[in-house]
Amino acid sequence: MANQESDFFKSKITLYVLACWILAAFGGLMFGYDIGISGGVSGMDDFLIKFFPKVHERKIHASENNYCKYDDQMLQLFTSSLYLAALVASFFASKACTILGRRPTILMASTFFIAGASLSAAAQMKWMLIIGRILFGIGVGFGNEAVPLFLTEIAPVQHRGAVNILFQLFVTIGIFIANLVNYGTSMVHPYGWRLSLGLAAVPAVVLLFGSLIITETPPSLVERGKEAEGKAALIKIRGVNDVDTEFQQIVAACEQARQVKQPIKKLMKRSSRPPLIIAIFLQIFQQFTGINAIMFYAPVLFQTLGFKADASLLSSVITGLVNVGSTFVSIYAVDKVGRRLLLLQACVQMFISQLAIGFILHFHLKETGSLDRTLAAVVVVLVCTFVMSFAWSWGPLGWLIPSETFPLETRTAGFAFAVSSNMVFTFLIAQAFLSMLCHLQSYIFFFFSAWIFVMGLFVVFLLPETKGVPIDLMTERVWKQHPVWKNFFEGEANRSYEP
Ligand code: BGC
């Protein structure tokens, strides 16, 4: 059922609410900075000589084999240990979100991240580096769980998509800043890599202060029995006094939620499966677009394609900018054209881009030697068209849709499954990509395009449109109306929050 005009409660965008959105979105910057920094750092000679001398040896004799020069499990573990830690942490974060609230969970995220940045920057031995990554990972797990939920819960329904996508916008800004930082610090010898890792503390410090300023979300307050505070918070973030109808919806959702004592058990029930399946698959598919093969390893990838070290950092700056710019398209369009159209359009564009990259490399890049200049430029353009379409679709919507489709009683637990699926598959891609590149060579791009085809079908048949539907009415208005998912509710007692 489509949204109704009456759902669009009155609200004003006050300076305070704008500050809440932006400060919380710094959680995305922490995450993005980390995604962007690792690839560059693991390409820096000083860093490799200190911690991975064998990889450095192989890099100097790079002409041996284009596709295999960085293949090293320990080096990959450096990049991916963060995601394992984040995966485990997201379940603790979900508990913290429910019991303590979204705001303290955001505060904890920034604290872990600051500790991770300090230890990594000071690392003398490999184990310090890995523990630093784990602390970063816990920070990411807490931040990625709490921030998208926070943004979704404080956004007015008619702008919910756009507000939530601020998280992804800051992810992309984080990746871009990291690329710039790496570009600069790669010229600072021998400690450039320390600067790169240590500067991760900057967004975390902003988030730490931010978490002292932002409000707790009304649903979290009411769920924890603080009704008066919840209403006051709603008045504050809506900028108007007349919030009764919306508040009633929240109270009704909370009453329902309080009856559920074990969210994970409830989540495993048949009727909870539709949003759970969608949340997990959106994240798996998001990673199987191959985006992080590009994001983590853009500098490495461009060097593999025969660009010189500086040129390759520059190329990843270009993709970083395209990533940020295209996210604005999503912010503008998501509450107008809806989620499905963005995802489907992007599938077509990503499919064509990956396929074309695959063909060019297959026919023109041999194991040794490099691409000629024109073809290398074409590959950069194709990488950009790929990144562009990801940035206005699967990137932001992989976070938005799981944050808006669970009922309150399973929201934090369900979203933890989305976060952890993201982490597992980010981990797998990060861990496997360099080896896959080494063994599959150009076929890796065909591998990703096959996945993109499958995810297009998934959207056509299984993904309902959620634009403009109040989150507390999702079950009635979306899941129970969908030709496939409605079957999961047969025999369930009716629930309705419609005031
Ligand atoms: C994904 C990351 C990815 C980033 C790229 C995020 O939505 O979760 O894995 O690196 O987008 O912008």
Coordinates of N, CA and C and ligand atoms in Angstrom, one line a residue, residues 31 35 83 144 167-168 171-172 175 283 286-287 291-292 295-296 323 327 387 390-391 394-399 422 426, ligand 1:
F31 N 33.9 4.9 9.7 CA 33.9 3.7 9.0 C 34.6 3.9 7.6
I35 N 37.9 2.2 5.7 CA 37.9 1.5 4.5 C 38.9 2.0 3.5
Y83 N 37.0 -6.4 10.3 CA 35.7 -6.7 10.0 C 35.2 -7.9 10.9
N144 N 28.3 1.4 13.4 CA 27.4 1.0 12.3 C 26.0 0.4 12.7
F167 N 24.5 9.0 6.6 CA 25.5 8.0 7.1 C 26.4 7.6 5.9
Q168 N 25.7 7.1 4.8 CA 26.5 6.7 3.7 C 27.3 7.8 3.1
V171 N 30.3 8.0 5.0 CA 31.2 6.9 4.6 C 32.0 7.3 3.4
T172 N 31.3 7.8 2.4 CA 32.1 8.1 1.2 C 33.1 9.3 1.4
I175 N 36.1 7.8 3.0 CA 36.9 7.1 2.1 C 37.8 8.1 1.3
Q283 N 22.8 -6.8 2.3 CA 24.2 -6.7 2.7 C 25.1 -7.6 1.9
Q286 N 25.3 -6.3 -1.5 CA 26.1 -5.1 -1.6 C 27.6 -5.4 -1.7
Q287 N 28.0 -6.4 -1.0 CA 29.5 -6.7 -1.0 C 29.8 -7.5 -2.3
I291 N 32.3 -3.8 -4.8 CA 32.7 -2.5 -4.5 C 34.0 -2.4 -3.7
N292 N 34.1 -3.3 -2.7 CA 35.3 -3.2 -1.8 C 36.6 -3.7 -2.5
M295 N 37.3 -0.3 -3.5 CA 37.6 0.6 -2.4 C 38.9 0.3 -1.6
F296 N 39.0 -0.9 -1.2 CA 40.2 -1.2 -0.4 C 41.5 -1.2 -1.2
N323 N 32.4 8.8 -5.9 CA 31.6 8.1 -4.8 C 30.8 9.1 -4.0
T327 N 26.5 10.1 -4.2 CA 25.7 9.8 -3.1 C 24.6 10.9 -2.9
V387 N 31.3 2.8 -9.7 CA 31.3 3.4 -8.4 C 30.1 4.3 -8.3
F390 N 26.8 2.4 -7.8 CA 26.8 1.8 -6.5 C 26.5 2.9 -5.5
A391 N 27.0 4.1 -5.7 CA 26.9 5.1 -4.7 C 25.5 5.7 -4.5
W394 N 23.1 0.6 -4.0 CA 23.3 -0.5 -3.1 C 24.1 0.0 -1.9
G395 N 25.0 1.0 -2.1 CA 25.7 1.6 -1.0 C 24.8 2.1 0.1
P396 N 24.1 3.2 -0.2 CA 23.2 3.7 0.9 C 22.0 2.8 1.3
L397 N 21.4 2.1 0.3 CA 20.2 1.4 0.6 C 20.4 0.1 1.3
G398 N 21.7 -0.4 1.2 CA 22.0 -1.5 2.1 C 22.0 -1.2 3.5
W399 N 22.1 0.0 3.9 CA 22.0 0.5 5.3 C 20.6 1.0 5.6
N422 N 27.2 -7.6 6.7 CA 28.1 -6.7 6.0 C 29.5 -7.0 6.3
T426 N 32.3 -8.3 3.9 CA 33.4 -7.4 3.6 C 34.7 -8.1 3.9
Ligands
BGC1 C1 29.6 -0.3 2.1 C2 31.1 -0.4 2.2 C3 31.7 0.3 1.0 C4 31.2 1.7 0.9 C5 31.7 2.4 -0.4 C6 29.2 1.1 2.1 O1 27.9 1.2 2.0 O2 29.1 -1.0 3.3 O3 31.5 -1.8 2.2 O4 33.1 0.3 1.0 O5 29.8 1.7 0.9 O6 31.2 3.7 -0.5

